[in-house]
Coordinates of C-alpha atoms in Angstrom, one line a residue:
Chain A
M122 CA 21.1 1.2 18.3
K123 CA 19.0 4.2 18.3
S124 CA 15.5 3.9 16.8
R125 CA 14.7 5.6 13.4
S126 CA 12.1 8.6 13.4
E127 CA 9.7 7.3 11.1
G128 CA 8.6 11.0 10.2
F129 CA 10.1 13.5 8.1
R130 CA 12.5 15.4 10.4
P131 CA 12.5 19.1 10.3
I132 CA 16.0 19.7 8.6
G133 CA 14.3 17.3 5.5
Y134 CA 11.3 19.6 5.5
L135 CA 13.5 22.4 5.2
L136 CA 15.9 21.6 2.6
F137 CA 13.2 20.2 0.3
A138 CA 10.9 23.7 0.9
V139 CA 14.2 25.9 0.4
V140 CA 14.8 24.2 -3.1
M141 CA 11.1 24.5 -3.9
L142 CA 11.1 28.4 -3.1
A143 CA 14.4 28.9 -4.9
V144 CA 12.8 26.9 -7.9
L145 CA 9.8 29.3 -7.6
I146 CA 11.3 32.5 -7.4
L147 CA 13.4 31.5 -10.4
C148 CA 10.2 30.5 -12.5
V149 CA 8.5 34.0 -11.7
I150 CA 11.6 35.6 -12.5
V151 CA 12.8 33.9 -16.0
G152 CA 10.2 34.3 -18.8
S153 CA 9.9 35.7 -22.1
V154 CA 10.7 39.4 -20.4
N155 CA 13.0 38.6 -17.7
I156 CA 12.4 41.0 -14.8
P157 CA 15.4 40.7 -12.3
A158 CA 15.1 39.6 -9.1
K159 CA 15.1 42.5 -7.1
D160 CA 12.3 44.0 -8.8
T161 CA 10.2 40.5 -8.7
M162 CA 10.6 40.5 -5.2
A163 CA 9.5 44.1 -4.9
A164 CA 6.3 43.3 -6.8
I165 CA 5.2 40.4 -4.9
Y166 CA 5.5 42.3 -1.6
T167 CA 3.9 45.3 -2.7
A168 CA 1.0 43.1 -4.1
V169 CA 0.9 41.3 -0.8
K170 CA 1.0 44.2 1.4
N171 CA -1.9 45.9 -0.8
A172 CA -4.0 42.7 -0.4
I173 CA -3.7 42.7 3.5
L174 CA -4.4 46.5 3.5
G175 CA -7.4 46.3 0.8
L176 CA -5.7 48.3 -1.2
P177 CA -5.9 47.8 -5.4
I178 CA -3.3 45.6 -6.4
S179 CA -1.3 46.6 -9.5
S180 CA -1.8 44.5 -12.6
S181 CA 2.4 44.0 -13.2
I182 CA 3.6 41.0 -15.5
I183 CA 4.6 39.4 -12.3
V184 CA 1.7 39.7 -10.2
S185 CA -1.2 39.4 -12.8
V186 CA 0.6 36.3 -14.9
R187 CA 3.7 34.9 -13.7
L188 CA 2.8 34.4 -10.1
P189 CA -0.7 33.0 -10.3
R190 CA 0.8 30.6 -13.1
V191 CA 3.6 29.9 -11.3
L192 CA 2.0 28.9 -8.3
A193 CA -0.7 27.4 -9.9
V194 CA 1.9 24.7 -11.7
A195 CA 3.6 24.1 -8.1
L196 CA 0.1 23.2 -6.6
V197 CA -1.0 20.8 -9.6
G198 CA 2.6 19.4 -9.4
A199 CA 2.3 18.8 -5.6
T200 CA -1.2 17.2 -5.8
L201 CA -0.2 15.1 -8.7
S202 CA 2.7 14.1 -7.0
L203 CA 0.8 13.1 -3.7
C204 CA -2.0 11.2 -5.6
G205 CA 1.3 9.2 -7.5
G206 CA 2.6 8.4 -4.0
A207 CA -0.5 7.1 -2.6
I208 CA -1.6 4.8 -5.5
Q209 CA 2.0 3.4 -5.5
G210 CA 1.8 2.7 -2.1
L211 CA -1.9 1.4 -2.2
L212 CA -1.1 -1.3 -5.0
R213 CA 2.4 -1.8 -4.1
N214 CA 3.0 -0.8 -7.3
P215 CA 6.0 1.9 -8.3
L216 CA 4.6 2.1 -12.0
A217 CA 1.1 3.0 -10.6
D218 CA -0.1 6.4 -11.6
S219 CA -3.2 8.3 -12.6
S220 CA -2.0 8.6 -16.3
T221 CA -0.5 5.2 -16.8
M222 CA -3.6 4.0 -15.1
G223 CA -5.8 6.0 -17.8
V224 CA -7.3 7.9 -14.5
S225 CA -6.8 11.2 -16.0
T226 CA -7.9 10.1 -19.3
G227 CA -11.1 9.0 -17.7
A228 CA -11.5 12.6 -15.4
G229 CA -11.0 13.9 -19.2
V230 CA -14.1 12.3 -20.3
G231 CA -15.8 13.9 -17.4
A232 CA -14.5 17.5 -17.8
V233 CA -15.1 17.1 -22.0
L234 CA -18.9 15.6 -21.7
F235 CA -19.4 18.6 -19.2
L236 CA -17.6 21.2 -21.4
A237 CA -19.9 19.7 -24.5
F238 CA -23.2 19.2 -23.2
G239 CA -23.2 20.4 -19.6
F240 CA -24.7 23.6 -18.3
A241 CA -23.3 26.3 -16.4
V242 CA -23.8 27.3 -13.1
P243 CA -24.0 30.6 -12.3
G244 CA -21.4 32.1 -9.8
L245 CA -19.7 28.9 -10.0
Q246 CA -17.4 28.9 -13.3
N247 CA -15.6 25.4 -14.1
A248 CA -17.7 24.0 -11.4
G249 CA -20.1 21.4 -13.2
T250 CA -16.7 20.8 -15.0
M251 CA -14.5 20.0 -11.8
L252 CA -17.2 17.5 -10.2
S253 CA -17.8 15.5 -13.5
A254 CA -13.9 15.4 -13.6
M255 CA -13.9 14.2 -10.1
A256 CA -16.8 11.9 -10.6
F257 CA -15.1 10.5 -13.4
A258 CA -11.8 10.2 -12.1
F259 CA -13.4 7.7 -9.1
I260 CA -15.5 5.4 -11.6
S261 CA -12.5 5.2 -13.9
L262 CA -10.4 4.6 -11.0
L263 CA -13.0 1.9 -9.9
L264 CA -13.5 0.2 -13.4
I265 CA -9.4 0.0 -14.0
L266 CA -8.7 -1.5 -10.4
T267 CA -12.1 -4.0 -10.7
L268 CA -11.2 -5.5 -13.9
S269 CA -7.4 -5.8 -13.1
Y270 CA -8.6 -7.4 -10.2
K271 CA -10.7 -10.1 -11.9
I272 CA -7.7 -10.8 -14.2
D273 CA -5.4 -11.0 -12.0
Y274 CA -6.2 -10.8 -7.9
T275 CA -2.6 -9.8 -7.1
L276 CA -2.8 -6.6 -9.4
S277 CA 0.5 -7.2 -10.8
T278 CA 2.5 -4.3 -12.5
N279 CA 1.9 -6.2 -16.1
T280 CA -1.8 -6.6 -15.4
I281 CA -2.5 -2.9 -14.3
I282 CA -0.7 -1.2 -17.2
L283 CA -2.4 -3.4 -19.3
I284 CA -5.7 -2.2 -18.3
G285 CA -4.9 1.2 -17.8
M286 CA -3.4 1.2 -21.8
I287 CA -6.7 -0.6 -22.9
F288 CA -9.1 1.7 -20.5
T289 CA -6.9 5.0 -22.0
M290 CA -7.6 4.3 -25.7
F291 CA -11.5 3.5 -24.8
A292 CA -11.4 6.8 -22.8
S293 CA -9.9 9.1 -25.4
S294 CA -12.0 7.6 -28.3
I295 CA -15.2 8.8 -26.1
I296 CA -13.3 11.9 -26.0
S297 CA -13.3 11.9 -29.8
L298 CA -16.9 10.9 -29.8
V299 CA -17.7 13.5 -27.9
I300 CA -16.1 16.1 -30.1
T301 CA -17.7 15.3 -33.0
F302 CA -21.1 15.6 -31.6
A303 CA -19.7 18.8 -29.8
G304 CA -21.2 21.4 -32.2
D305 CA -20.3 25.1 -31.0
K306 CA -18.2 23.7 -28.4
V307 CA -15.7 22.0 -30.6
N308 CA -13.2 25.1 -29.8
T309 CA -13.9 25.6 -26.1
V310 CA -13.7 21.4 -25.8
V311 CA -10.5 21.2 -28.1
F312 CA -8.6 24.3 -26.1
W313 CA -9.2 22.7 -23.1
L314 CA -7.6 19.3 -24.0
M315 CA -4.7 20.8 -25.0
G316 CA -4.2 21.4 -21.1
S317 CA -2.4 24.6 -20.4
L318 CA -1.9 26.0 -17.2
A319 CA -0.8 29.4 -19.1
A320 CA -3.9 31.3 -18.4
A321 CA -4.2 30.1 -14.4
K322 CA -5.9 32.9 -12.1
Y323 CA -5.9 33.4 -8.4
R324 CA -9.0 31.7 -8.4
D325 CA -7.4 28.1 -9.7
V326 CA -5.1 28.7 -7.2
L327 CA -7.1 29.2 -4.4
I328 CA -9.6 26.0 -5.5
L329 CA -6.7 24.1 -6.0
I330 CA -4.8 25.1 -2.0
G331 CA -8.7 24.0 -1.2
A332 CA -8.5 20.5 -2.7
L333 CA -5.1 19.8 -1.3
L334 CA -6.1 21.1 2.3
I335 CA -9.0 18.8 2.2
F336 CA -8.2 15.7 0.2
G337 CA -4.4 15.7 0.6
T338 CA -4.6 16.1 4.3
V339 CA -6.9 12.8 3.9
I340 CA -4.3 11.3 2.3
L341 CA -1.5 12.1 4.5
S342 CA -3.2 10.6 7.6
M343 CA -3.9 7.7 5.7
S344 CA 0.6 7.2 5.9
R345 CA 0.4 4.3 8.2
E346 CA -2.5 2.4 6.4
L347 CA -0.4 3.0 3.1
N348 CA 2.9 1.5 4.8
A349 CA 1.0 -1.7 5.7
F350 CA -0.6 -1.7 2.2
A351 CA 2.9 -1.1 0.5
V352 CA 4.4 -4.4 2.3
G353 CA 1.2 -6.5 1.6
E354 CA -2.5 -5.8 1.2
D355 CA -2.9 -9.5 3.5
N356 CA -0.5 -8.4 6.2
A357 CA -2.5 -5.0 6.5
R358 CA -5.4 -7.0 7.2
H359 CA -3.6 -8.9 9.6
I360 CA -2.5 -6.1 11.4
G361 CA -5.4 -4.6 11.9
V362 CA -6.2 -2.2 8.9
N363 CA -9.6 -1.7 8.0
V364 CA -8.6 -2.9 4.3
K365 CA -11.9 -1.9 2.6
R366 CA -12.2 1.6 4.2
A367 CA -8.6 2.6 4.0
K368 CA -8.6 1.8 0.2
Y369 CA -12.2 3.5 -0.8
V370 CA -10.9 6.7 1.5
I371 CA -8.0 6.9 -0.3
L372 CA -9.4 6.0 -3.8
I373 CA -11.8 8.6 -3.4
A374 CA -9.4 11.4 -2.1
V375 CA -7.3 10.8 -4.9
S376 CA -10.2 11.0 -7.7
A377 CA -11.1 14.4 -6.4
L378 CA -7.6 15.7 -6.4
I379 CA -7.0 14.3 -10.1
G380 CA -10.3 15.7 -11.1
V381 CA -9.7 19.2 -10.1
C382 CA -6.1 19.1 -11.3
V383 CA -7.2 17.9 -14.5
S384 CA -10.2 20.3 -14.6
I385 CA -7.9 23.5 -14.2
G386 CA -4.7 22.3 -16.5
G387 CA -5.7 19.5 -18.4
T388 CA -3.7 15.8 -18.3
I389 CA -0.3 16.8 -17.6
G390 CA 1.4 12.7 -17.3
F391 CA 4.0 11.0 -15.9
V392 CA 4.1 13.5 -12.9
G393 CA 2.4 11.0 -10.5
L394 CA 4.8 8.4 -11.8
V395 CA 8.4 10.0 -12.0
V396 CA 8.6 12.1 -9.0
P397 CA 7.3 10.0 -6.1
H398 CA 10.0 7.0 -7.5
M399 CA 12.4 9.9 -7.3
T400 CA 11.7 11.1 -4.2
R401 CA 11.9 7.6 -2.7
M402 CA 15.0 7.1 -3.6
I403 CA 15.7 9.9 -1.6
V404 CA 13.9 9.6 1.5
G405 CA 12.7 5.9 1.4
P406 CA 9.4 4.4 1.2
N407 CA 7.8 5.3 4.6
H408 CA 5.0 7.1 3.7
R409 CA 5.1 9.2 6.6
R410 CA 8.4 10.9 5.3
L411 CA 7.8 10.0 1.3
L412 CA 4.4 11.9 1.2
P413 CA 5.5 15.2 2.6
A414 CA 8.6 14.8 0.5
C415 CA 6.4 14.3 -2.8
L416 CA 4.8 17.5 -2.3
F417 CA 7.7 19.8 -2.4
S418 CA 9.2 17.4 -4.7
G419 CA 6.4 17.4 -6.9
A420 CA 5.9 21.3 -7.0
T421 CA 9.8 21.5 -7.8
F422 CA 9.9 19.1 -10.6
L423 CA 6.3 20.4 -12.3
M424 CA 7.5 23.9 -11.9
L425 CA 11.2 23.2 -13.5
A426 CA 9.4 21.5 -16.5
D427 CA 7.1 24.6 -16.8
L428 CA 9.7 26.6 -17.0
L429 CA 11.2 24.6 -20.0
A430 CA 8.1 24.6 -21.7
R431 CA 8.2 28.6 -21.6
T432 CA 11.9 29.2 -22.0
L433 CA 13.0 26.4 -24.2
L434 CA 11.7 27.6 -27.7
N435 CA 11.0 31.1 -26.8
P436 CA 8.7 32.7 -28.1
V437 CA 6.8 29.8 -28.9
E438 CA 5.6 28.0 -26.0
L439 CA 5.6 24.2 -25.7
P440 CA 2.6 22.4 -23.4
I441 CA 3.8 21.4 -20.1
G442 CA 2.5 18.2 -20.8
V443 CA 4.9 17.8 -23.6
V444 CA 7.9 18.3 -21.2
T445 CA 6.6 16.3 -18.5
S446 CA 5.9 13.2 -21.2
F447 CA 9.1 13.2 -23.0
F448 CA 11.0 12.9 -19.4
G449 CA 8.0 10.6 -18.0
A450 CA 8.3 8.0 -21.0
F451 CA 12.4 7.9 -20.3
A452 CA 11.3 7.1 -16.4
F453 CA 8.9 4.9 -16.8
V454 CA 11.1 2.5 -19.2
F455 CA 13.2 2.8 -16.2
I456 CA 11.7 2.3 -13.6
F457 CA 10.1 -0.9 -15.7
Y458 CA 13.5 -2.2 -15.9
R459 CA 14.9 -1.5 -12.5
T460 CA 11.2 -3.4 -11.2
R461 CA 11.9 -6.3 -13.6
K462 CA 15.4 -6.5 -12.8
A463 CA 14.7 -6.5 -8.9
K464 CA 12.0 -9.9 -9.4
Chain B
M66 CA -10.6 -19.2 23.2
L67 CA -11.1 -20.0 19.3
D68 CA -14.1 -22.0 18.7
V69 CA -14.7 -22.8 14.8
K70 CA -17.9 -24.3 14.2
N71 CA -19.3 -25.5 10.7
L72 CA -16.6 -23.5 9.0
T73 CA -17.4 -23.9 5.2
V74 CA -15.6 -22.1 2.0
Q75 CA -17.1 -22.6 -1.3
Y76 CA -16.0 -21.3 -4.6
G77 CA -19.2 -21.5 -7.0
S78 CA -20.3 -25.2 -6.2
L79 CA -16.6 -26.3 -5.1
K80 CA -16.7 -27.1 -1.3
I81 CA -12.9 -26.3 -0.2
V82 CA -13.7 -26.8 3.3
D83 CA -16.8 -28.6 4.4
S84 CA -18.1 -28.0 8.0
V85 CA -14.8 -28.0 9.8
S86 CA -15.0 -27.3 13.6
F87 CA -12.8 -27.5 16.3
S88 CA -11.9 -25.3 19.8
I89 CA -8.5 -23.9 21.0
R90 CA -8.3 -23.3 24.7
P91 CA -5.1 -21.7 26.3
Q92 CA -2.1 -23.2 26.3
E93 CA -2.7 -25.1 23.7
W94 CA -1.2 -25.4 20.5
L95 CA -3.2 -27.2 17.9
M96 CA -1.4 -28.4 14.7
V97 CA -3.8 -28.5 11.6
V98 CA -2.4 -31.1 9.2
G99 CA -3.6 -32.8 6.0
P100 CA -1.9 -33.8 2.9
N101 CA -1.9 -30.9 -0.5
G102 CA -5.2 -29.8 -1.2
A103 CA -7.1 -30.6 2.2
G104 CA -8.1 -27.2 2.8
K105 CA -5.5 -26.1 5.7
S106 CA -4.7 -22.4 4.4
T107 CA -8.2 -22.0 3.3
V108 CA -9.1 -22.2 6.9
V109 CA -6.4 -20.0 8.1
S110 CA -7.8 -17.3 5.8
A111 CA -11.2 -17.7 6.6
I112 CA -10.5 -17.1 10.3
A113 CA -8.5 -14.6 9.3
Q114 CA -11.4 -12.7 7.0
G115 CA -9.6 -13.4 3.9
V116 CA -12.2 -15.0 2.3
P117 CA -15.8 -15.5 2.7
Y118 CA -17.2 -18.3 4.4
T119 CA -20.2 -19.9 6.5
G120 CA -20.4 -20.9 9.9
S121 CA -18.9 -18.9 12.7
V122 CA -15.5 -18.3 14.1
E123 CA -15.6 -16.7 17.4
I124 CA -12.8 -15.8 20.3
D125 CA -13.9 -15.3 23.7
G126 CA -17.1 -15.8 22.5
Q127 CA -16.9 -13.2 20.1
D128 CA -17.4 -13.4 16.4
V129 CA -14.6 -12.3 14.6
A130 CA -16.6 -11.1 11.6
K131 CA -18.2 -8.7 13.9
L132 CA -14.9 -7.2 15.3
R133 CA -13.4 -3.8 14.3
P134 CA -9.9 -4.9 12.5
R135 CA -8.2 -3.6 15.2
D136 CA -9.8 -5.4 18.0
A137 CA -9.2 -8.3 16.1
A138 CA -5.5 -7.6 15.3
R139 CA -5.1 -7.2 19.4
L140 CA -6.9 -10.8 19.9
F141 CA -5.1 -12.7 17.4
G142 CA -2.3 -12.6 14.6
V143 CA -1.5 -14.1 11.6
L144 CA 2.1 -15.2 9.9
T145 CA 1.9 -16.5 6.4
Q146 CA 4.8 -18.3 4.7
N147 CA 5.1 -16.2 1.9
H148 CA 5.8 -12.4 1.9
T149 CA 6.7 -10.0 -1.3
V150 CA 7.3 -7.0 0.4
G151 CA 7.2 -4.0 -2.8
Y152 CA 9.2 -1.7 -1.1
S153 CA 12.7 -1.3 0.5
F154 CA 11.2 -0.8 4.2
T155 CA 13.7 -1.4 6.8
V156 CA 13.1 -4.3 9.3
E157 CA 12.2 -1.8 11.8
E158 CA 9.6 0.0 10.1
V159 CA 8.1 -3.4 9.1
V160 CA 8.3 -4.7 12.6
R161 CA 6.6 -1.6 13.8
L162 CA 3.8 -2.0 11.9
G163 CA 2.8 -4.7 14.4
R164 CA 1.6 -2.1 16.6
Y165 CA -1.0 -0.5 14.1
A166 CA -3.4 -1.9 16.2
F167 CA -2.7 -0.3 19.4
S168 CA -3.0 3.1 18.1
E169 CA -6.0 5.1 16.7
G170 CA -6.2 8.3 15.5
M171 CA -5.1 10.5 12.1
F172 CA -1.6 11.5 13.2
A173 CA -0.8 8.8 15.9
A174 CA 2.1 9.0 18.0
R175 CA 4.4 6.2 19.3
N176 CA 4.0 5.4 23.0
D177 CA 6.4 3.9 25.3
E178 CA 4.5 0.6 25.3
D179 CA 5.0 0.3 21.4
E180 CA 8.9 1.2 22.0
R181 CA 8.8 -1.6 24.3
K182 CA 7.4 -4.1 22.5
L183 CA 9.2 -3.3 19.3
E184 CA 12.3 -4.0 21.0
E185 CA 11.2 -6.8 22.7
A186 CA 10.1 -8.6 18.9
L187 CA 13.6 -7.8 17.7
E188 CA 15.5 -9.1 20.4
L189 CA 13.6 -11.9 20.4
T190 CA 13.6 -12.8 16.8
G191 CA 17.9 -11.8 16.8
L192 CA 16.9 -9.2 14.6
T193 CA 18.3 -6.1 16.3
S194 CA 21.3 -5.5 14.4
F195 CA 19.5 -6.0 11.6
R196 CA 17.0 -2.9 12.1
T197 CA 18.0 -0.7 9.5
R198 CA 18.3 -3.1 7.3
S199 CA 16.3 -3.3 4.0
V200 CA 14.1 -6.0 4.2
L201 CA 14.8 -6.5 0.3
T202 CA 18.2 -7.8 1.2
L203 CA 17.3 -10.3 3.8
S204 CA 17.3 -13.8 3.0
G205 CA 14.1 -15.9 3.6
G206 CA 14.8 -16.9 6.7
E207 CA 15.5 -13.6 7.8
L208 CA 12.5 -12.4 6.4
Q209 CA 10.4 -14.8 7.9
R210 CA 12.0 -13.6 11.2
T211 CA 11.1 -10.3 10.4
F212 CA 7.3 -10.9 9.9
L213 CA 7.3 -13.2 13.2
A214 CA 8.9 -10.1 15.0
Q215 CA 6.3 -8.2 13.9
L216 CA 3.5 -10.6 15.0
L217 CA 4.8 -10.6 18.6
A218 CA 5.2 -6.9 18.4
Q219 CA 1.2 -7.3 17.6
N220 CA 1.3 -9.2 21.4
P221 CA -2.3 -11.4 20.3
R222 CA -3.6 -13.7 22.9
L223 CA -3.3 -16.6 19.6
L224 CA -1.1 -17.0 17.1
I225 CA -2.1 -18.3 13.6
L226 CA 0.9 -19.4 11.8
D227 CA 0.3 -20.6 8.2
E228 CA 3.4 -23.0 7.5
P229 CA 5.5 -21.1 9.1
T230 CA 9.0 -22.5 8.5
N231 CA 8.2 -23.7 4.9
H232 CA 11.4 -23.0 2.4
L233 CA 13.3 -22.9 5.8
D234 CA 16.6 -24.6 6.5
L235 CA 16.9 -26.8 9.7
V236 CA 18.2 -24.0 11.8
Y237 CA 15.8 -21.5 11.0
Q238 CA 12.7 -24.1 11.6
K239 CA 14.3 -25.0 14.9
Q240 CA 14.8 -21.6 16.2
I241 CA 11.0 -20.2 14.9
F242 CA 9.0 -23.1 16.7
E243 CA 11.4 -23.0 19.8
L244 CA 10.8 -19.2 19.9
I245 CA 6.8 -19.9 19.6
K246 CA 7.1 -22.6 22.1
E247 CA 8.8 -20.2 24.6
W248 CA 6.1 -17.4 24.1
L249 CA 3.3 -20.2 24.5
K250 CA 4.5 -20.6 28.2
A251 CA 2.7 -17.0 29.2
P252 CA -0.9 -17.5 30.7
G253 CA -3.6 -16.9 28.2
R254 CA -1.9 -17.3 25.0
A255 CA -2.6 -20.2 22.2
V256 CA -1.0 -21.6 19.0
M257 CA -2.6 -22.6 15.8
S258 CA -0.2 -24.1 13.0
V259 CA -0.7 -25.3 9.6
V260 CA 2.0 -27.4 9.3
H261 CA 2.8 -30.1 6.5
D262 CA 5.8 -31.8 8.4
L263 CA 4.2 -34.5 10.7
N264 CA 7.4 -34.8 13.0
L265 CA 7.2 -31.3 13.7
A266 CA 3.5 -31.4 14.2
K267 CA 4.1 -34.2 16.7
A268 CA 7.0 -32.7 18.5
Y269 CA 5.6 -29.0 19.4
G270 CA 1.3 -29.7 18.9
T271 CA -0.5 -30.5 22.1
H272 CA -3.6 -30.8 19.9
A273 CA -4.3 -31.6 16.0
V274 CA -6.6 -31.6 13.5
L275 CA -6.5 -33.8 10.6
L276 CA -8.2 -32.5 7.2
D277 CA -8.6 -34.3 4.3
K278 CA -10.5 -32.6 0.6
G279 CA -11.7 -30.0 3.2
C280 CA -13.4 -32.6 5.9
T281 CA -12.0 -32.9 9.1
V282 CA -10.7 -36.7 9.5
S283 CA -10.0 -36.4 13.1
G284 CA -9.4 -34.1 16.2
G285 CA -8.1 -34.1 19.7
R286 CA -4.8 -34.3 21.1
A287 CA -1.9 -34.5 18.7
G288 CA -1.1 -38.0 20.4
D289 CA -4.2 -39.4 19.6
V290 CA -4.6 -37.8 16.3
L291 CA -1.2 -38.0 14.6
T292 CA -1.3 -41.9 14.3
P293 CA -0.9 -44.4 11.8
V294 CA -4.6 -45.2 11.9
H295 CA -5.7 -41.8 10.8
L296 CA -2.8 -41.1 8.8
N297 CA -2.2 -43.8 6.4
P298 CA -5.7 -43.6 4.9
V299 CA -5.5 -39.8 4.3
Y300 CA -2.2 -40.2 2.7
N301 CA -2.4 -43.0 1.1
M302 CA 0.5 -44.7 2.5
D303 CA 2.1 -46.6 5.3
V304 CA 3.5 -43.0 7.1
Y305 CA 5.0 -44.9 10.2
A306 CA 7.0 -46.7 8.0
W307 CA 8.2 -44.5 5.8
M308 CA 9.6 -42.5 9.1
Q309 CA 11.0 -45.5 10.3
Q310 CA 12.7 -45.7 6.6
M311 CA 14.0 -42.5 6.9
L312 CA 15.6 -42.6 10.4
S313 CA 17.0 -46.0 9.9
Q314 CA 19.2 -44.0 6.8
W315 CA 20.5 -41.9 9.8
R316 CA 21.1 -44.6 11.9
E317 CA 23.0 -46.6 9.1
A318 CA 25.1 -43.7 8.5
Q319 CA 26.1 -43.3 12.1

């Protein structure tokens, strides 16, 4: 029998990309004001052409509101999904995710602390919030894993989820405490906490692209190490993986990406849990295929969730996190049941 | 090839392994035997850098603790008794991981040598027809053969086996030990196994180390170590008489 390709085949990329692009176009077209596809494409084409030629770009609803929002949603979805896939592989645990483990809430503590008591860096709007969220995401991840390991060195599903829940409660109480002492910054903090990508700007899109290019590439480059971890940590050590170094590299990259996502869009739960799991069912567990596929499927999933959030109770707009958590909660129970049944 | 000197593993004040020393030379098959709690598997974990230890572990004069993990994996490979793969990887994907140490760089591509070693390992372990099967659907014996194939694809000079045939039926026990015996025939190779079954230790081992409560009781040629004089006090029973009694039941049945 002929050896099977480990990587993602071009046709696979193409299929995922076509679906993602179709959903992206749909999300730009559909909204409180429906704009025909032809006009939408014309507006985007003109804007891109003018941007290349250095001409002024018209401030139509498509170019100035919907496109940056949809792009930011797609990039946050891709990023959260990539991080979820990486953490699930590293910990060999299909229920591990930044939201179930409490890392997102931990990053939230960092962001809220900076919003309430931090200082603005001239010319670098949100930079402090972002860096603080990144640092707290990393500290949270280390803390949760260390505690879990001390209790149960096998890092079993139940232990991680339990510690994650406890940590989420702890982090939430700190956020409440910060709000109590936030003084005149209360409005800023509360508005940020509601978490939304509705007001996303092209600047946010560029930051997300930059973060994904740097840290996403790092995670993708660790695919073989993640395969080894997913088979077993001892086995990874035996075949020559530098276990400690690989763990730190992956955890730092994941923390940085979660920090960026949280500082831009607030805590959007369950994307990193649901999407990698669904994607694994399509492309299998090999991270050389899984991680690139997660990028496309994560973007598609969050764009669809955002579309639902915008249109389901039109003109009232739901927070995107409500939609993802609604589906995520069902998915969590389903995955937990499947995992237990398999054991 | 492998020199272990004064190996000590301690958890708090409790010494699990206490000043154990032994050497393995090419073409030797060292059996590490002893009752439960003797520290056999801890010795393996220490050599594989899985637990902290004092003393020294050297392969070809190089301190294993100072080797890059990739370089260490080219010198020795480890097969343990329990495997709990988290996801439905195929047999081929698990075996292919054995070639990890031979490709460096962020997006390392495969080469012909990797493919050749993979095919060889699958063929030797009889897993060619299983290559696309999910490891979650395999029996215990098939899973153990998959990890043995990974170890063979890794192609190290020294195999370290921690109770490799535990939980396996007689057919798989024989298959795996015969396979390793064949592998050992190529020059420059050696094997170290932790085994419970003294019959297997006697049948396949060229040398043996008998451990008890973390200490070495006896070490040397298998024939000299695996004798009632050394075994009886350690196991606190007449080992030879027990073996005879077991065998006599089969003779009576004939």
